[in-house]
Amino acid sequence: MWPDRYKHFLDHRSGSRLYQVIAMNTVWSLTQQSEYVQLQYFNKNKHLPQVLGTCGHFYAVEYAPSGLLDPIFFDVTTSTNWRKRAHLALGVLDVLSSFEKDFPEPLYMCDIKGGQFGVARDGTVKVIDVDTVFLRSELEKQFDRTCTGHTDCDFFDCQAWCDLTTQQCQKKILNNNLQVVCAKIFKGNDLQRGLLSHSPHQWTVQLQKLLDHCANPTGDETDRRGVANVEDFYKLKRLLKVSML
C-alpha cells in the first residue's frame, strides 16, 4: 500500500535511529489522513486521482482541475456548447458506472457538487474530493443514530429511513449516486442551472422528462427518497450520445 521509497529509505538509513523515526512519523501522519488512505487503497481506479508523491505529511496528486462540471464555467443559456457539456456528462456517467461495479461493494458519494469533479489531461472525469466517498458497509455505520423524522437519517446527500416506531435510523441507503447527480449536477434548480440545461431543441422534452424521473424516481415532491434505476442510466447515456451527432 505504501510507496517502495519508504522501504528503500529505511533500508539505506538503518544505522540511523533519527532517520527511522522521521520515516515512521511521516508514514503515521499520512495514515491519519483519510483521503490519502482512500486514494492509496483505490489507486488502480482511473476515476480517482493518482498519488504522485509525498513530502512529510503532504502528498501530491495528478492534475485534474476541479469545478469544470460546475455550470458557472459554461454559458448554459444556449445550446451552442452542448457537445462539450454532453461529453462531460457522459464522463460523469462513466464514473457512476465504475463506482457501482469496480469495487468489492458500491461506492457512494455523499456530498455531490460540481467542484467535486475534475478532468484529467487525457479527458477522464475524476472524483477529486473523496472525504465523503464511502463503501456501502462504511456508509451504513453513519446511520447508527436515533431519529424523530426521516431527515434525521440523512448524511449529506446520502439518505436513509427513520423507523418512527423505534425512532432508529434504518441501515439501508434509499437513494444512489445517479439520483443525486441527476438532481444536483444535470438538472439543476431555480438558483443554479444544471450541466444539461438548454439542450438542442429537438431533444429538450425527452431529456427533461428523463432527468425529472431520474432525479425523483418516486414522484413524491415532498420526500425524494428513491433509487434512480439502471434503465434511466442507459436511456440517458444513449440520448446524450445521439444528441451529439
Short mmCIF file of N, CA and C in Angstrom, two decimals, residues 27-192:
data_model
loop_
_atom_site.label_atom_id
_atom_site.label_comp_id
_atom_site.label_asym_id
_atom_site.label_seq_id
_atom_site.Cartn_x
_atom_site.Cartn_y
_atom_site.Cartn_z
N VAL A 27 5.05 8.26 7.79
CA VAL A 27 4.03 7.27 7.47
C VAL A 27 2.82 7.43 8.39
N TRP A 28 3.08 7.65 9.67
CA TRP A 28 1.98 7.81 10.62
C TRP A 28 1.12 9.02 10.28
N SER A 29 1.75 10.14 9.96
CA SER A 29 0.99 11.35 9.66
C SER A 29 0.15 11.17 8.40
N LEU A 30 0.67 10.43 7.43
CA LEU A 30 -0.09 10.19 6.21
C LEU A 30 -1.29 9.28 6.47
N THR A 31 -1.11 8.28 7.31
CA THR A 31 -2.20 7.34 7.57
C THR A 31 -3.33 7.98 8.38
N GLN A 32 -3.07 9.13 8.99
CA GLN A 32 -4.13 9.81 9.74
C GLN A 32 -5.02 10.64 8.83
N GLN A 33 -4.67 10.73 7.55
CA GLN A 33 -5.46 11.49 6.59
C GLN A 33 -6.31 10.51 5.77
N SER A 34 -7.59 10.52 6.04
CA SER A 34 -8.48 9.53 5.42
C SER A 34 -8.46 9.61 3.90
N GLU A 35 -8.35 10.82 3.37
CA GLU A 35 -8.34 10.96 1.91
C GLU A 35 -7.13 10.28 1.30
N TYR A 36 -5.96 10.45 1.92
CA TYR A 36 -4.74 9.81 1.42
C TYR A 36 -4.88 8.29 1.46
N VAL A 37 -5.39 7.78 2.57
CA VAL A 37 -5.55 6.33 2.70
C VAL A 37 -6.50 5.79 1.63
N GLN A 38 -7.60 6.50 1.40
CA GLN A 38 -8.56 6.05 0.39
C GLN A 38 -7.96 6.09 -1.01
N LEU A 39 -7.23 7.16 -1.32
CA LEU A 39 -6.63 7.25 -2.65
C LEU A 39 -5.61 6.14 -2.87
N GLN A 40 -4.87 5.78 -1.84
CA GLN A 40 -3.92 4.69 -1.97
C GLN A 40 -4.65 3.35 -2.12
N TYR A 41 -5.72 3.19 -1.36
CA TYR A 41 -6.47 1.94 -1.42
C TYR A 41 -7.13 1.74 -2.78
N PHE A 42 -7.61 2.84 -3.38
CA PHE A 42 -8.31 2.77 -4.66
C PHE A 42 -7.42 3.21 -5.82
N ASN A 43 -6.11 3.08 -5.67
CA ASN A 43 -5.20 3.73 -6.63
C ASN A 43 -5.21 3.12 -8.02
N LYS A 44 -5.90 2.01 -8.22
CA LYS A 44 -5.95 1.41 -9.55
C LYS A 44 -7.15 1.90 -10.37
N ASN A 45 -8.02 2.66 -9.74
CA ASN A 45 -9.22 3.12 -10.45
C ASN A 45 -8.94 4.42 -11.19
N LYS A 46 -9.26 4.45 -12.47
CA LYS A 46 -8.91 5.61 -13.29
C LYS A 46 -9.77 6.84 -13.00
N HIS A 47 -10.85 6.67 -12.25
CA HIS A 47 -11.73 7.80 -11.95
C HIS A 47 -11.40 8.47 -10.62
N LEU A 48 -10.30 8.06 -10.00
CA LEU A 48 -9.80 8.73 -8.80
C LEU A 48 -8.37 9.18 -9.07
N PRO A 49 -7.97 10.35 -8.59
CA PRO A 49 -6.63 10.86 -8.89
C PRO A 49 -5.54 9.98 -8.29
N GLN A 50 -4.47 9.81 -9.03
CA GLN A 50 -3.34 9.02 -8.57
C GLN A 50 -2.44 9.86 -7.67
N VAL A 51 -1.95 9.25 -6.60
CA VAL A 51 -0.98 9.92 -5.73
C VAL A 51 0.38 9.85 -6.40
N LEU A 52 1.00 11.02 -6.63
CA LEU A 52 2.27 11.08 -7.35
C LEU A 52 3.47 11.03 -6.42
N GLY A 53 3.30 11.51 -5.20
CA GLY A 53 4.43 11.51 -4.28
C GLY A 53 4.06 12.17 -2.97
N THR A 54 4.97 12.07 -2.00
CA THR A 54 4.74 12.65 -0.69
C THR A 54 5.98 13.41 -0.22
N CYS A 55 5.76 14.34 0.70
CA CYS A 55 6.85 15.06 1.36
C CYS A 55 6.37 15.36 2.77
N GLY A 56 6.89 14.60 3.74
CA GLY A 56 6.36 14.72 5.08
C GLY A 56 4.90 14.30 5.09
N HIS A 57 4.05 15.12 5.69
CA HIS A 57 2.63 14.78 5.73
C HIS A 57 1.87 15.31 4.52
N PHE A 58 2.57 15.96 3.59
CA PHE A 58 1.94 16.45 2.36
C PHE A 58 1.99 15.37 1.29
N TYR A 59 1.02 15.39 0.39
CA TYR A 59 1.05 14.47 -0.75
C TYR A 59 0.53 15.19 -1.99
N ALA A 60 1.05 14.79 -3.13
CA ALA A 60 0.67 15.41 -4.41
C ALA A 60 -0.09 14.40 -5.24
N VAL A 61 -1.15 14.87 -5.90
CA VAL A 61 -1.94 14.00 -6.77
C VAL A 61 -1.89 14.56 -8.19
N GLU A 62 -2.30 13.74 -9.13
CA GLU A 62 -2.27 14.16 -10.53
C GLU A 62 -3.17 15.37 -10.76
N TYR A 63 -2.83 16.13 -11.77
CA TYR A 63 -3.54 17.36 -12.09
C TYR A 63 -4.88 17.05 -12.74
N ALA A 64 -5.94 17.47 -12.09
CA ALA A 64 -7.30 17.31 -12.63
C ALA A 64 -8.11 18.49 -12.09
N PRO A 65 -8.11 19.62 -12.79
CA PRO A 65 -8.73 20.85 -12.29
C PRO A 65 -10.17 20.64 -11.84
N SER A 66 -10.49 21.17 -10.69
CA SER A 66 -11.84 21.00 -10.14
C SER A 66 -12.80 22.01 -10.73
N GLY A 67 -14.07 21.70 -10.58
CA GLY A 67 -15.11 22.66 -10.94
C GLY A 67 -15.46 22.73 -12.40
N LEU A 68 -14.83 21.91 -13.24
CA LEU A 68 -15.10 22.01 -14.68
C LEU A 68 -16.51 21.56 -15.03
N LEU A 69 -17.18 20.87 -14.10
CA LEU A 69 -18.55 20.46 -14.35
C LEU A 69 -19.55 21.45 -13.76
N ASP A 70 -19.06 22.46 -13.08
CA ASP A 70 -19.95 23.44 -12.48
C ASP A 70 -20.53 24.33 -13.57
N PRO A 71 -21.84 24.50 -13.61
CA PRO A 71 -22.46 25.32 -14.66
C PRO A 71 -21.92 26.74 -14.77
N ILE A 72 -21.28 27.26 -13.72
CA ILE A 72 -20.77 28.62 -13.83
C ILE A 72 -19.62 28.70 -14.83
N PHE A 73 -19.05 27.55 -15.21
CA PHE A 73 -17.98 27.55 -16.19
C PHE A 73 -18.52 27.49 -17.62
N PHE A 74 -19.83 27.37 -17.77
CA PHE A 74 -20.43 27.27 -19.08
C PHE A 74 -21.52 28.32 -19.24
N ASP A 75 -21.75 28.70 -20.47
CA ASP A 75 -22.93 29.50 -20.77
C ASP A 75 -24.06 28.52 -21.05
N VAL A 76 -24.80 28.16 -19.99
CA VAL A 76 -25.84 27.14 -20.15
C VAL A 76 -27.16 27.74 -20.62
N THR A 77 -27.14 29.01 -21.01
CA THR A 77 -28.35 29.62 -21.55
C THR A 77 -28.44 29.42 -23.05
N THR A 78 -27.50 28.69 -23.62
CA THR A 78 -27.50 28.42 -25.05
C THR A 78 -27.06 26.99 -25.29
N SER A 79 -27.45 26.44 -26.42
CA SER A 79 -27.07 25.07 -26.75
C SER A 79 -25.82 25.01 -27.62
N THR A 80 -25.16 26.15 -27.83
CA THR A 80 -24.01 26.17 -28.74
C THR A 80 -22.84 25.34 -28.23
N ASN A 81 -22.71 25.19 -26.91
CA ASN A 81 -21.62 24.37 -26.37
C ASN A 81 -22.14 23.02 -25.86
N TRP A 82 -23.26 22.59 -26.42
CA TRP A 82 -23.90 21.37 -25.95
C TRP A 82 -23.00 20.15 -26.05
N ARG A 83 -22.27 20.00 -27.15
CA ARG A 83 -21.44 18.81 -27.33
C ARG A 83 -20.42 18.67 -26.20
N LYS A 84 -19.83 19.77 -25.79
CA LYS A 84 -18.85 19.72 -24.70
C LYS A 84 -19.52 19.32 -23.39
N ARG A 85 -20.68 19.90 -23.11
CA ARG A 85 -21.38 19.58 -21.87
C ARG A 85 -21.88 18.14 -21.87
N ALA A 86 -22.39 17.68 -23.00
CA ALA A 86 -22.86 16.30 -23.10
C ALA A 86 -21.70 15.32 -22.93
N HIS A 87 -20.56 15.67 -23.50
CA HIS A 87 -19.38 14.81 -23.37
C HIS A 87 -18.95 14.69 -21.91
N LEU A 88 -18.96 15.79 -21.18
CA LEU A 88 -18.61 15.75 -19.76
C LEU A 88 -19.64 14.96 -18.96
N ALA A 89 -20.92 15.10 -19.32
CA ALA A 89 -21.96 14.34 -18.64
C ALA A 89 -21.76 12.84 -18.84
N LEU A 90 -21.36 12.44 -20.04
CA LEU A 90 -21.06 11.03 -20.29
C LEU A 90 -19.88 10.57 -19.43
N GLY A 91 -18.91 11.46 -19.23
CA GLY A 91 -17.79 11.14 -18.35
C GLY A 91 -18.23 10.91 -16.92
N VAL A 92 -19.19 11.72 -16.46
CA VAL A 92 -19.73 11.53 -15.11
C VAL A 92 -20.45 10.19 -15.01
N LEU A 93 -21.21 9.84 -16.03
CA LEU A 93 -21.90 8.55 -16.02
C LEU A 93 -20.91 7.39 -15.98
N ASP A 94 -19.76 7.55 -16.63
CA ASP A 94 -18.72 6.51 -16.55
C ASP A 94 -18.22 6.37 -15.11
N VAL A 95 -18.08 7.50 -14.41
CA VAL A 95 -17.68 7.45 -13.00
C VAL A 95 -18.70 6.65 -12.19
N LEU A 96 -19.98 6.96 -12.38
CA LEU A 96 -21.03 6.28 -11.62
C LEU A 96 -21.05 4.78 -11.90
N SER A 97 -20.85 4.42 -13.15
CA SER A 97 -20.81 3.00 -13.50
C SER A 97 -19.64 2.30 -12.82
N SER A 98 -18.48 2.95 -12.81
CA SER A 98 -17.30 2.38 -12.17
C SER A 98 -17.52 2.22 -10.67
N PHE A 99 -18.09 3.23 -10.03
CA PHE A 99 -18.31 3.18 -8.59
C PHE A 99 -19.32 2.10 -8.21
N GLU A 100 -20.15 1.71 -9.16
CA GLU A 100 -21.14 0.67 -8.90
C GLU A 100 -20.57 -0.73 -9.11
N LYS A 101 -19.60 -0.87 -10.04
CA LYS A 101 -19.20 -2.20 -10.49
C LYS A 101 -17.76 -2.59 -10.16
N ASP A 102 -16.87 -1.62 -10.00
CA ASP A 102 -15.43 -1.92 -9.97
C ASP A 102 -14.84 -2.09 -8.58
N PHE A 103 -15.67 -2.15 -7.56
CA PHE A 103 -15.19 -2.27 -6.19
C PHE A 103 -15.88 -3.45 -5.51
N PRO A 104 -15.34 -3.90 -4.37
CA PRO A 104 -15.97 -5.03 -3.67
C PRO A 104 -17.43 -4.79 -3.35
N GLU A 105 -17.79 -3.54 -3.13
CA GLU A 105 -19.18 -3.13 -2.93
C GLU A 105 -19.31 -1.70 -3.45
N PRO A 106 -20.53 -1.24 -3.71
CA PRO A 106 -20.69 0.09 -4.33
C PRO A 106 -20.08 1.21 -3.49
N LEU A 107 -19.55 2.21 -4.20
CA LEU A 107 -19.06 3.43 -3.56
C LEU A 107 -20.15 4.50 -3.65
N TYR A 108 -20.38 5.19 -2.54
CA TYR A 108 -21.38 6.25 -2.50
C TYR A 108 -20.70 7.60 -2.30
N MET A 109 -21.10 8.57 -3.11
CA MET A 109 -20.65 9.95 -2.95
C MET A 109 -21.74 10.70 -2.18
N CYS A 110 -21.40 11.19 -1.01
CA CYS A 110 -22.43 11.77 -0.14
C CYS A 110 -22.45 13.30 -0.13
N ASP A 111 -21.60 13.92 -0.91
CA ASP A 111 -21.63 15.38 -0.99
C ASP A 111 -21.32 15.78 -2.43
N ILE A 112 -22.29 15.55 -3.30
CA ILE A 112 -22.08 15.72 -4.73
C ILE A 112 -22.30 17.17 -5.14
N LYS A 113 -21.29 17.74 -5.79
CA LYS A 113 -21.38 19.09 -6.35
C LYS A 113 -20.38 19.19 -7.49
N GLY A 114 -20.52 20.24 -8.29
CA GLY A 114 -19.66 20.38 -9.46
C GLY A 114 -18.18 20.38 -9.12
N GLY A 115 -17.82 21.04 -8.01
CA GLY A 115 -16.42 21.15 -7.64
C GLY A 115 -15.80 19.84 -7.19
N GLN A 116 -16.62 18.81 -7.00
CA GLN A 116 -16.09 17.51 -6.59
C GLN A 116 -15.47 16.76 -7.77
N PHE A 117 -15.79 17.20 -8.97
CA PHE A 117 -15.30 16.52 -10.17
C PHE A 117 -14.19 17.33 -10.82
N GLY A 118 -13.26 16.63 -11.44
CA GLY A 118 -12.22 17.26 -12.22
C GLY A 118 -12.01 16.47 -13.50
N VAL A 119 -11.26 17.05 -14.42
CA VAL A 119 -10.97 16.39 -15.69
C VAL A 119 -9.46 16.31 -15.86
N ALA A 120 -8.95 15.09 -16.03
CA ALA A 120 -7.52 14.88 -16.18
C ALA A 120 -7.07 15.29 -17.58
N ARG A 121 -5.77 15.27 -17.79
CA ARG A 121 -5.21 15.70 -19.08
C ARG A 121 -5.72 14.85 -20.24
N ASP A 122 -6.00 13.57 -19.97
CA ASP A 122 -6.48 12.70 -21.04
C ASP A 122 -7.99 12.77 -21.22
N GLY A 123 -8.65 13.68 -20.49
CA GLY A 123 -10.10 13.86 -20.63
C GLY A 123 -10.94 13.02 -19.71
N THR A 124 -10.31 12.17 -18.89
CA THR A 124 -11.06 11.32 -17.97
C THR A 124 -11.63 12.15 -16.83
N VAL A 125 -12.93 11.99 -16.57
CA VAL A 125 -13.56 12.66 -15.43
C VAL A 125 -13.20 11.90 -14.16
N LYS A 126 -12.78 12.64 -13.15
CA LYS A 126 -12.35 12.04 -11.89
C LYS A 126 -13.06 12.70 -10.71
N VAL A 127 -13.25 11.93 -9.65
CA VAL A 127 -13.74 12.47 -8.38
C VAL A 127 -12.51 12.87 -7.58
N ILE A 128 -12.34 14.16 -7.34
CA ILE A 128 -11.09 14.64 -6.75
C ILE A 128 -11.21 14.92 -5.26
N ASP A 129 -12.39 14.81 -4.71
CA ASP A 129 -12.59 15.00 -3.27
C ASP A 129 -13.27 13.75 -2.73
N VAL A 130 -12.50 12.91 -2.03
CA VAL A 130 -13.04 11.62 -1.58
C VAL A 130 -13.32 11.60 -0.08
N ASP A 131 -13.31 12.76 0.56
CA ASP A 131 -13.58 12.80 2.01
C ASP A 131 -14.96 12.26 2.36
N THR A 132 -15.92 12.42 1.45
CA THR A 132 -17.28 11.94 1.71
C THR A 132 -17.67 10.85 0.72
N VAL A 133 -16.69 10.04 0.32
CA VAL A 133 -16.94 8.87 -0.52
C VAL A 133 -16.74 7.63 0.34
N PHE A 134 -17.74 6.75 0.36
CA PHE A 134 -17.73 5.61 1.26
C PHE A 134 -18.13 4.33 0.54
N LEU A 135 -17.50 3.22 0.93
CA LEU A 135 -18.05 1.92 0.59
C LEU A 135 -19.38 1.76 1.33
N ARG A 136 -20.29 0.99 0.76
CA ARG A 136 -21.63 0.88 1.33
C ARG A 136 -21.61 0.47 2.80
N SER A 137 -20.79 -0.52 3.16
CA SER A 137 -20.76 -1.00 4.54
C SER A 137 -20.27 0.07 5.50
N GLU A 138 -19.35 0.93 5.03
CA GLU A 138 -18.86 2.02 5.87
C GLU A 138 -19.92 3.10 6.01
N LEU A 139 -20.63 3.38 4.93
CA LEU A 139 -21.67 4.41 4.97
C LEU A 139 -22.80 4.00 5.91
N GLU A 140 -23.16 2.73 5.91
CA GLU A 140 -24.26 2.28 6.75
C GLU A 140 -24.01 2.55 8.23
N LYS A 141 -22.74 2.61 8.62
CA LYS A 141 -22.41 2.91 10.02
C LYS A 141 -22.81 4.34 10.39
N GLN A 142 -22.88 5.22 9.40
CA GLN A 142 -23.25 6.61 9.67
C GLN A 142 -24.71 6.74 10.10
N PHE A 143 -25.51 5.70 9.84
CA PHE A 143 -26.93 5.75 10.15
C PHE A 143 -27.28 5.10 11.48
N ASP A 144 -26.26 4.82 12.27
CA ASP A 144 -26.50 4.25 13.60
C ASP A 144 -26.81 5.39 14.57
N ARG A 145 -28.06 5.85 14.52
CA ARG A 145 -28.46 7.01 15.32
C ARG A 145 -29.96 6.98 15.56
N THR A 146 -30.38 7.76 16.53
CA THR A 146 -31.81 7.90 16.79
C THR A 146 -32.40 8.97 15.88
N CYS A 147 -33.73 8.97 15.75
CA CYS A 147 -34.37 9.92 14.84
C CYS A 147 -35.81 10.15 15.27
N THR A 148 -36.33 11.29 14.86
CA THR A 148 -37.75 11.58 15.03
C THR A 148 -38.42 11.85 13.69
N GLY A 149 -37.62 11.90 12.64
CA GLY A 149 -38.13 12.10 11.28
C GLY A 149 -37.11 11.61 10.28
N HIS A 150 -37.52 11.45 9.03
CA HIS A 150 -36.64 10.86 8.02
C HIS A 150 -35.40 11.71 7.76
N THR A 151 -35.54 13.02 7.81
CA THR A 151 -34.38 13.87 7.53
C THR A 151 -33.29 13.73 8.58
N ASP A 152 -33.63 13.23 9.76
CA ASP A 152 -32.61 12.98 10.78
C ASP A 152 -31.65 11.88 10.34
N CYS A 153 -32.06 11.10 9.35
CA CYS A 153 -31.25 9.97 8.89
C CYS A 153 -30.46 10.31 7.62
N ASP A 154 -30.46 11.58 7.23
CA ASP A 154 -29.68 11.99 6.06
C ASP A 154 -28.23 12.22 6.46
N PHE A 155 -27.32 11.75 5.62
CA PHE A 155 -25.90 12.06 5.78
C PHE A 155 -25.49 12.80 4.52
N PHE A 156 -25.61 14.12 4.57
CA PHE A 156 -25.45 14.96 3.39
C PHE A 156 -26.41 14.47 2.30
N ASP A 157 -25.89 14.05 1.14
CA ASP A 157 -26.78 13.63 0.05
C ASP A 157 -27.25 12.18 0.19
N CYS A 158 -26.61 11.41 1.04
CA CYS A 158 -26.98 10.00 1.21
C CYS A 158 -28.12 9.91 2.23
N GLN A 159 -29.19 9.23 1.83
CA GLN A 159 -30.41 9.25 2.62
C GLN A 159 -30.80 7.85 3.09
N ALA A 160 -31.24 7.79 4.34
CA ALA A 160 -31.78 6.55 4.90
C ALA A 160 -33.21 6.82 5.38
N TRP A 161 -33.74 5.92 6.18
CA TRP A 161 -35.15 5.99 6.58
C TRP A 161 -35.26 5.88 8.09
N CYS A 162 -36.17 6.63 8.66
CA CYS A 162 -36.39 6.59 10.10
C CYS A 162 -37.57 5.67 10.42
N ASP A 163 -37.32 4.69 11.29
CA ASP A 163 -38.41 3.87 11.81
C ASP A 163 -39.06 4.67 12.93
N LEU A 164 -40.22 5.22 12.66
CA LEU A 164 -40.86 6.13 13.61
C LEU A 164 -41.35 5.41 14.87
N THR A 165 -41.45 4.09 14.80
CA THR A 165 -41.86 3.32 15.97
C THR A 165 -40.71 3.16 16.96
N THR A 166 -39.56 2.75 16.44
CA THR A 166 -38.38 2.55 17.30
C THR A 166 -37.53 3.80 17.42
N GLN A 167 -37.81 4.79 16.55
CA GLN A 167 -37.02 6.02 16.49
C GLN A 167 -35.54 5.73 16.27
N GLN A 168 -35.29 4.80 15.35
CA GLN A 168 -33.94 4.45 14.95
C GLN A 168 -33.83 4.52 13.43
N CYS A 169 -32.72 5.08 12.95
CA CYS A 169 -32.48 5.09 11.51
C CYS A 169 -32.22 3.67 11.03
N GLN A 170 -32.80 3.33 9.90
CA GLN A 170 -32.58 2.02 9.31
C GLN A 170 -31.31 2.05 8.46
N LYS A 171 -30.49 1.03 8.60
CA LYS A 171 -29.21 1.00 7.89
C LYS A 171 -29.41 0.49 6.47
N LYS A 172 -30.20 1.24 5.73
CA LYS A 172 -30.44 0.93 4.33
C LYS A 172 -30.47 2.24 3.56
N ILE A 173 -29.62 2.35 2.56
CA ILE A 173 -29.50 3.59 1.80
C ILE A 173 -30.61 3.64 0.76
N LEU A 174 -31.37 4.72 0.76
CA LEU A 174 -32.59 4.78 -0.05
C LEU A 174 -32.43 5.54 -1.36
N ASN A 175 -31.28 6.13 -1.60
CA ASN A 175 -31.04 6.74 -2.91
C ASN A 175 -29.68 6.29 -3.41
N ASN A 176 -29.26 6.80 -4.56
CA ASN A 176 -27.97 6.39 -5.10
C ASN A 176 -27.30 7.56 -5.80
N ASN A 177 -26.08 7.32 -6.26
CA ASN A 177 -25.30 8.39 -6.89
C ASN A 177 -26.02 8.98 -8.10
N LEU A 178 -26.64 8.12 -8.91
CA LEU A 178 -27.29 8.60 -10.12
C LEU A 178 -28.42 9.56 -9.79
N GLN A 179 -29.22 9.24 -8.78
CA GLN A 179 -30.33 10.12 -8.41
C GLN A 179 -29.82 11.50 -8.02
N VAL A 180 -28.75 11.55 -7.23
CA VAL A 180 -28.23 12.84 -6.77
C VAL A 180 -27.59 13.61 -7.92
N VAL A 181 -26.84 12.91 -8.77
CA VAL A 181 -26.21 13.58 -9.92
C VAL A 181 -27.26 14.16 -10.86
N CYS A 182 -28.32 13.40 -11.11
CA CYS A 182 -29.38 13.92 -11.97
C CYS A 182 -30.00 15.18 -11.37
N ALA A 183 -30.22 15.16 -10.06
CA ALA A 183 -30.89 16.28 -9.40
C ALA A 183 -29.98 17.50 -9.27
N LYS A 184 -28.73 17.29 -8.86
CA LYS A 184 -27.87 18.41 -8.49
C LYS A 184 -26.90 18.84 -9.58
N ILE A 185 -26.48 17.93 -10.45
CA ILE A 185 -25.49 18.26 -11.48
C ILE A 185 -26.15 18.44 -12.84
N PHE A 186 -26.93 17.46 -13.27
CA PHE A 186 -27.51 17.51 -14.62
C PHE A 186 -28.71 18.44 -14.71
N LYS A 187 -29.63 18.33 -13.77
CA LYS A 187 -30.90 19.05 -13.85
C LYS A 187 -30.79 20.47 -13.29
N GLY A 188 -30.14 20.61 -12.14
CA GLY A 188 -30.03 21.92 -11.51
C GLY A 188 -31.31 22.32 -10.81
N ASN A 189 -31.37 23.60 -10.42
CA ASN A 189 -32.54 24.09 -9.70
C ASN A 189 -32.78 25.55 -10.04
N ASP A 190 -33.67 26.19 -9.29
CA ASP A 190 -34.02 27.58 -9.58
C ASP A 190 -32.85 28.54 -9.38
N LEU A 191 -31.91 28.16 -8.51
CA LEU A 191 -30.79 29.04 -8.21
C LEU A 191 -29.60 28.82 -9.14
N GLN A 192 -29.47 27.60 -9.65
CA GLN A 192 -28.32 27.29 -10.49
C GLN A 192 -28.72 26.29 -11.57
#
